[in-house]
Short mmCIF file of C-alpha atoms in Angstrom, two decimals:
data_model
loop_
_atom_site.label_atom_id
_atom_site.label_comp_id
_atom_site.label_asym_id
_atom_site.label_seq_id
_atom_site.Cartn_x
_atom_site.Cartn_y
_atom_site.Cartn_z
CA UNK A 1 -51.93 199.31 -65.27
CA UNK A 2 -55.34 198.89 -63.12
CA UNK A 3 -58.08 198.96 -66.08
CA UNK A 4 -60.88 197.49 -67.52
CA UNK A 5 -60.84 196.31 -71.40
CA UNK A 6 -63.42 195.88 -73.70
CA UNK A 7 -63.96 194.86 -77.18
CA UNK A 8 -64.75 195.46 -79.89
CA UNK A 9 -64.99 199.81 -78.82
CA UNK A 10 -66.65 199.84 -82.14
CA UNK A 11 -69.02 197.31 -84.29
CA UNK A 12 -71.80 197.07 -86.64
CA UNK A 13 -74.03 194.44 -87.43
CA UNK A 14 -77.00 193.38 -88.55
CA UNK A 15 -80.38 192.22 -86.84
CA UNK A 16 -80.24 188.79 -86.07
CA UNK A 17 -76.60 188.05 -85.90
CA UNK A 18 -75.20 186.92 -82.78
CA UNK A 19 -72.37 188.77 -81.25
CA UNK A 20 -70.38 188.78 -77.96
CA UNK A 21 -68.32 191.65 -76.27
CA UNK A 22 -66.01 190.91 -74.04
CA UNK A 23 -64.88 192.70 -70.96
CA UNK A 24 -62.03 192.23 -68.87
CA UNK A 25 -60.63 193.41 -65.49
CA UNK A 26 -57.02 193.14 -64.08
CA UNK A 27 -57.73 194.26 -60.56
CA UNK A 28 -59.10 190.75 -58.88
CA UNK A 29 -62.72 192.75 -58.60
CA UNK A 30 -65.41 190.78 -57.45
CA UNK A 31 -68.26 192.47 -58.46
CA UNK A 32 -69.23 193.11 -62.37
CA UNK A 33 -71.74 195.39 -64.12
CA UNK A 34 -72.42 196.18 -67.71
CA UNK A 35 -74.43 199.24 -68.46
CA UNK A 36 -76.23 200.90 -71.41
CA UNK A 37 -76.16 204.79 -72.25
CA UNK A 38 -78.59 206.00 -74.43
CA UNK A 39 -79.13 209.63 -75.10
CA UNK A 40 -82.32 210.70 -72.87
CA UNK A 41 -82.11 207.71 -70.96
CA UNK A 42 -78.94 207.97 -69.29
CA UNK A 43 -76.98 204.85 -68.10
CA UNK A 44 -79.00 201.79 -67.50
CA UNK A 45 -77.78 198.58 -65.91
CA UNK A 46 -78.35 195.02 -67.91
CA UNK A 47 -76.87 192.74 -65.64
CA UNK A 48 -74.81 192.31 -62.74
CA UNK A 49 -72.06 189.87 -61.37
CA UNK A 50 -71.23 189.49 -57.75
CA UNK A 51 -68.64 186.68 -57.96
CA UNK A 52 -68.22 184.08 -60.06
CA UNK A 53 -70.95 181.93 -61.15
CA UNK A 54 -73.37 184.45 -59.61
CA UNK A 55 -75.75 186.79 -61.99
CA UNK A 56 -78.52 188.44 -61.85
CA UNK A 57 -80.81 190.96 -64.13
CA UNK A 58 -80.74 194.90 -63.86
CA UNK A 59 -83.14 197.09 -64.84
CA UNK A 60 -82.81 196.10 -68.69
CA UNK A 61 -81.88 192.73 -69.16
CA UNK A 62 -84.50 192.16 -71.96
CA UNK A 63 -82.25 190.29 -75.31
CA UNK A 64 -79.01 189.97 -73.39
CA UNK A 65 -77.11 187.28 -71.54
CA UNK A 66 -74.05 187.22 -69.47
CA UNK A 67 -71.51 184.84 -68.18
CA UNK A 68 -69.05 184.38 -65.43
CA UNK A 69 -66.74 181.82 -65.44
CA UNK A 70 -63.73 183.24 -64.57
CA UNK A 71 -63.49 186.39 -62.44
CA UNK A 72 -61.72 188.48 -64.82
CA UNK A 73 -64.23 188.27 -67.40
CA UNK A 74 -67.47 189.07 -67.85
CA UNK A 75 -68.81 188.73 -71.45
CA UNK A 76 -72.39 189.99 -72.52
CA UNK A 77 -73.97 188.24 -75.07
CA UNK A 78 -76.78 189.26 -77.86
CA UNK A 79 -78.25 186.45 -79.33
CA UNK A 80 -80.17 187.95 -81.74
CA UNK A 81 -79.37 191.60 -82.19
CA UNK A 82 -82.38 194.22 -82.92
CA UNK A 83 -81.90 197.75 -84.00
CA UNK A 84 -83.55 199.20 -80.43
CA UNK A 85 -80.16 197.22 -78.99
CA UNK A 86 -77.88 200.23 -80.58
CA UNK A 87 -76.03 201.88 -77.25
CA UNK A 88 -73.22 202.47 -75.72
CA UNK A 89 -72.00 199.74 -73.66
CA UNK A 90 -70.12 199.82 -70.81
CA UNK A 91 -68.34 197.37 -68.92
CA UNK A 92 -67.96 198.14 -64.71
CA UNK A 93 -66.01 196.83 -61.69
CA UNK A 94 -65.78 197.15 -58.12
CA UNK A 95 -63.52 195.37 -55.34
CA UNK A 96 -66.99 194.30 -53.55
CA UNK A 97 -70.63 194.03 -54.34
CA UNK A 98 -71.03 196.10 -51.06
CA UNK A 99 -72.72 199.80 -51.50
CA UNK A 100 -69.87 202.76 -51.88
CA UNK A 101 -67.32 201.16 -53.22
CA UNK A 102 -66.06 202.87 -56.53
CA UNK A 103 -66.67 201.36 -59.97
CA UNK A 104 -64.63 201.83 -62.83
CA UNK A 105 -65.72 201.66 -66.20
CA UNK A 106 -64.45 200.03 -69.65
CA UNK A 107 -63.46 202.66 -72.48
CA UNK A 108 -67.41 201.75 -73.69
CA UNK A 109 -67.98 199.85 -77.18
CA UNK A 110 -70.28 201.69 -79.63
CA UNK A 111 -72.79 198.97 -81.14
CA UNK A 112 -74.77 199.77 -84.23
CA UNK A 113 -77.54 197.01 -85.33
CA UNK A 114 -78.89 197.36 -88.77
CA UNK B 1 -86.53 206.23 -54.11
CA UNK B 2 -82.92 207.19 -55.23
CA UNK B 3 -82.50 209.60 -57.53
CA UNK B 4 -79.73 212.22 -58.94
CA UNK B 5 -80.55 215.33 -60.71
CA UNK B 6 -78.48 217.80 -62.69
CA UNK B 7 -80.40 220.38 -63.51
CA UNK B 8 -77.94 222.11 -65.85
CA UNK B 9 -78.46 220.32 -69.25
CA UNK B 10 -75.33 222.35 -71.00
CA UNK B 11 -72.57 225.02 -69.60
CA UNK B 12 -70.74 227.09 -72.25
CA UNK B 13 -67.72 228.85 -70.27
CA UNK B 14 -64.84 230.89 -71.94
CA UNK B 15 -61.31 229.12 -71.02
CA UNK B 16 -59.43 230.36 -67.78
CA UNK B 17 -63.63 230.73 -66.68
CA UNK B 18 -64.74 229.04 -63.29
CA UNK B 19 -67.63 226.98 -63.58
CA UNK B 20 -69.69 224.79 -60.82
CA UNK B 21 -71.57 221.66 -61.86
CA UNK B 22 -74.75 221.40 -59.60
CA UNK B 23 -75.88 217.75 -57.99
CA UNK B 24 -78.46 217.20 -56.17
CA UNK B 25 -79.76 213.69 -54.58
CA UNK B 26 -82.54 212.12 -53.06
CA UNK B 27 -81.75 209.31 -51.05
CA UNK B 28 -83.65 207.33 -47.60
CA UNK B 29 -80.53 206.23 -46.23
CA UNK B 30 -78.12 207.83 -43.53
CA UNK B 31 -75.10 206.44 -44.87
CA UNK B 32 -74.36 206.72 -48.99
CA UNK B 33 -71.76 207.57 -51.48
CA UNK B 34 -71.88 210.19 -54.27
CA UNK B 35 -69.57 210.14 -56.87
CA UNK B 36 -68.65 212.27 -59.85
CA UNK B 37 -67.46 210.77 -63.38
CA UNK B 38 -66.22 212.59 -66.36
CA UNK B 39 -67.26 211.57 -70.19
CA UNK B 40 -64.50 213.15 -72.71
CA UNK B 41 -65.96 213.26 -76.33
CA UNK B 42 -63.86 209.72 -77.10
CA UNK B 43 -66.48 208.35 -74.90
CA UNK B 44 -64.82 206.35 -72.07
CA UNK B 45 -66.41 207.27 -68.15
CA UNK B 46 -63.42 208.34 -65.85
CA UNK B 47 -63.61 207.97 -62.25
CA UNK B 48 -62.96 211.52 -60.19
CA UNK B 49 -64.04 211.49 -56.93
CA UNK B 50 -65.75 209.54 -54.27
CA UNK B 51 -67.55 210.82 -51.11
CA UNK B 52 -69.45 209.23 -48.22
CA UNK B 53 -72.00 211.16 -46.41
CA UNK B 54 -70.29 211.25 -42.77
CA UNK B 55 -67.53 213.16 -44.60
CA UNK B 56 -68.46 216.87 -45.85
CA UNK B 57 -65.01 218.59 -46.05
CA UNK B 58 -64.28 219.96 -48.65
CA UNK B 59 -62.23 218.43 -51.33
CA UNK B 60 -59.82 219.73 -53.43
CA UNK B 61 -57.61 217.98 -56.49
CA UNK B 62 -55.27 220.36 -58.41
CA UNK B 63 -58.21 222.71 -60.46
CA UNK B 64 -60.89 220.66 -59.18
CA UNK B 65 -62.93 221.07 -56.12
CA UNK B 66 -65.86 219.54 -54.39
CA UNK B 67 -68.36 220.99 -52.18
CA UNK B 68 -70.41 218.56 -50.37
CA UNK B 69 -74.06 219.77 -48.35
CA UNK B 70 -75.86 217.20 -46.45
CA UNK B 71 -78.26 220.27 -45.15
CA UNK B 72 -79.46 220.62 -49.35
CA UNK B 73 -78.43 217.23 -50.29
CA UNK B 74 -76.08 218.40 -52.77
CA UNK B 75 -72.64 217.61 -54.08
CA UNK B 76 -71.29 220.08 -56.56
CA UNK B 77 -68.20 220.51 -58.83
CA UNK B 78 -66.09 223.07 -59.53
CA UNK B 79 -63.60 223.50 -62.15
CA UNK B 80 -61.82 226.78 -61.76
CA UNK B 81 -59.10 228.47 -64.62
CA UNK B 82 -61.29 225.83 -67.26
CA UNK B 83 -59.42 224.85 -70.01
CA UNK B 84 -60.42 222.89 -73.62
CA UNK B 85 -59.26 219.67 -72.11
CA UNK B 86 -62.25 220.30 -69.70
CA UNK B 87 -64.87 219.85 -72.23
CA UNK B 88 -66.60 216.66 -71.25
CA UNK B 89 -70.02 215.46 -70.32
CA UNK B 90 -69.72 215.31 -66.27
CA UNK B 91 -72.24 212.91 -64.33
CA UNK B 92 -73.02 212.79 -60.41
CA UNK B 93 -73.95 209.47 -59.38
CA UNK B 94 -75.20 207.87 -55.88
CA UNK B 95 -74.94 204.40 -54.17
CA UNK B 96 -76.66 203.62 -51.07
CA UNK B 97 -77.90 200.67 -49.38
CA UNK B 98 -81.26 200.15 -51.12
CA UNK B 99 -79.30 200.67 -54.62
CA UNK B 100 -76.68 198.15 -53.39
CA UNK B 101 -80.02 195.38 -52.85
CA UNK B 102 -80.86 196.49 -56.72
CA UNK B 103 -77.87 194.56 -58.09
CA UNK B 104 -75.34 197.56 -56.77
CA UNK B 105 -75.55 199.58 -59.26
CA UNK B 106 -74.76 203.67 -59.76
CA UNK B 107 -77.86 206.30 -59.82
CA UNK B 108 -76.81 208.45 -62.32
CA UNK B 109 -77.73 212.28 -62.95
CA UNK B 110 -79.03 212.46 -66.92
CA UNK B 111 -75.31 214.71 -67.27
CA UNK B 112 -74.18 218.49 -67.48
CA UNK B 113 -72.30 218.81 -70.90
CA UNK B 114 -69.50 221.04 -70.47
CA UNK B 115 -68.04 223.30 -73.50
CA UNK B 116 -65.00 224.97 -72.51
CA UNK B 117 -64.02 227.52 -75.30
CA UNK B 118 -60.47 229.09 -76.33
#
């Protein structure tokens, strides 16, 4: 099945502690995106992956990072975790970087920072 | 610049009710996509339809139907015979050229929250 995984869907933690979630597509995408949904704000993109190797910031990108060493994968990365960091995360893919094409999201992974 | 706005904050509807789900965009480019995505309380963003803006037939997909007007730039939804499994937070989103130079992201409407009730 054609889908995008992420993990942990839920965690808490505590400011300061460094955590990772991972995201993972099966469908050879090229392009990655991870996204934040806060109530108010609506979604809001962090960063962005066009192929491998190849990031760049979004419109929030302020206490994250990202990797993307393998094309499947795209983890984002909080190195040290504030409580202003609590979202909704999502993880996004597309078959090309180019405008239109459809992206399809991760089941989202609820993050609570103490 | 881009934007996406759905004005209608929250519908309430009565099951077996028909409801539309108004978009409306903003873009500077001749060629763009709109798109509409569905939020079920568990969270998760669900991919319904996609739309270009040299095509404005109509589209229809079972209960679902989309009604696409390049003359008021607007791309609604409408769910007819609602039912519970309807209830959902429903987002319109855009991608056009200028978005796609911004790290290709999706210009998403702030949501219509939609309470379908037995």
């Amino acid at each position: 099945e054609a889908q995008v995984t992420q993990n942990p869907r839920y965690l808490i933690t505590v400011t300061g502690k460094k955590l990772t979630v991972t995201c993972s597509q099966n469908m050879n995408h090229e392009y990655m995106s991870w996204y934040r949904q806060d109530p108010g704000l609506g979604l809001r993109q962090i960063y962005y992956s066009m192929n491998v190797e190849v990031t760049d910031k979004g419109d929030v990108p302020e206490g994250y990072k990202v990797s993307r060493k393998e094309k499947r994968n795209f983890p984002l990365i909080l190195e040290s975790p504030s409580p202003n960091q609590t979202s909704l995360y999502f993880c996004a893919s597309s078959s090309l970087a180019g405008y239109g094409e459809t992206q399809y999201f991760g089941p989202g992974t609820r993050l609570l920072v103490l | 610049a881009q934007k996406v706005t759905q004005a209608q904050t929250e519908i309430s509807v009565v099951e077996k009710e028909d409801v539309t789900l108004d978009c409306v965009y903003e873009t500077r480019d001749t060629t763009y996509y709109l798109f509409w995505y569905k939020q079920p309380p568990s969270g998760e963003l669900v991919f319904l339809i996609r739309r270009n803006s040299f095509d404005e037939q109509n589209e229809i997909s079972g209960r679902y139907s989309w009604n696409f007007q390049k003359s008021t730039s607007s791309f609604n939804f409408t769910i007819t015979a609602s039912q519970v499994v309807d209830s959902a937070v429903y987002f319109c989103a855009l991608s056009d050229v200028a978005v796609y130079n911004q790290g290709g992201k999706l210009i998403f409407g702030q949501g219509t929250e939609l309470s379908v009730k037995p």
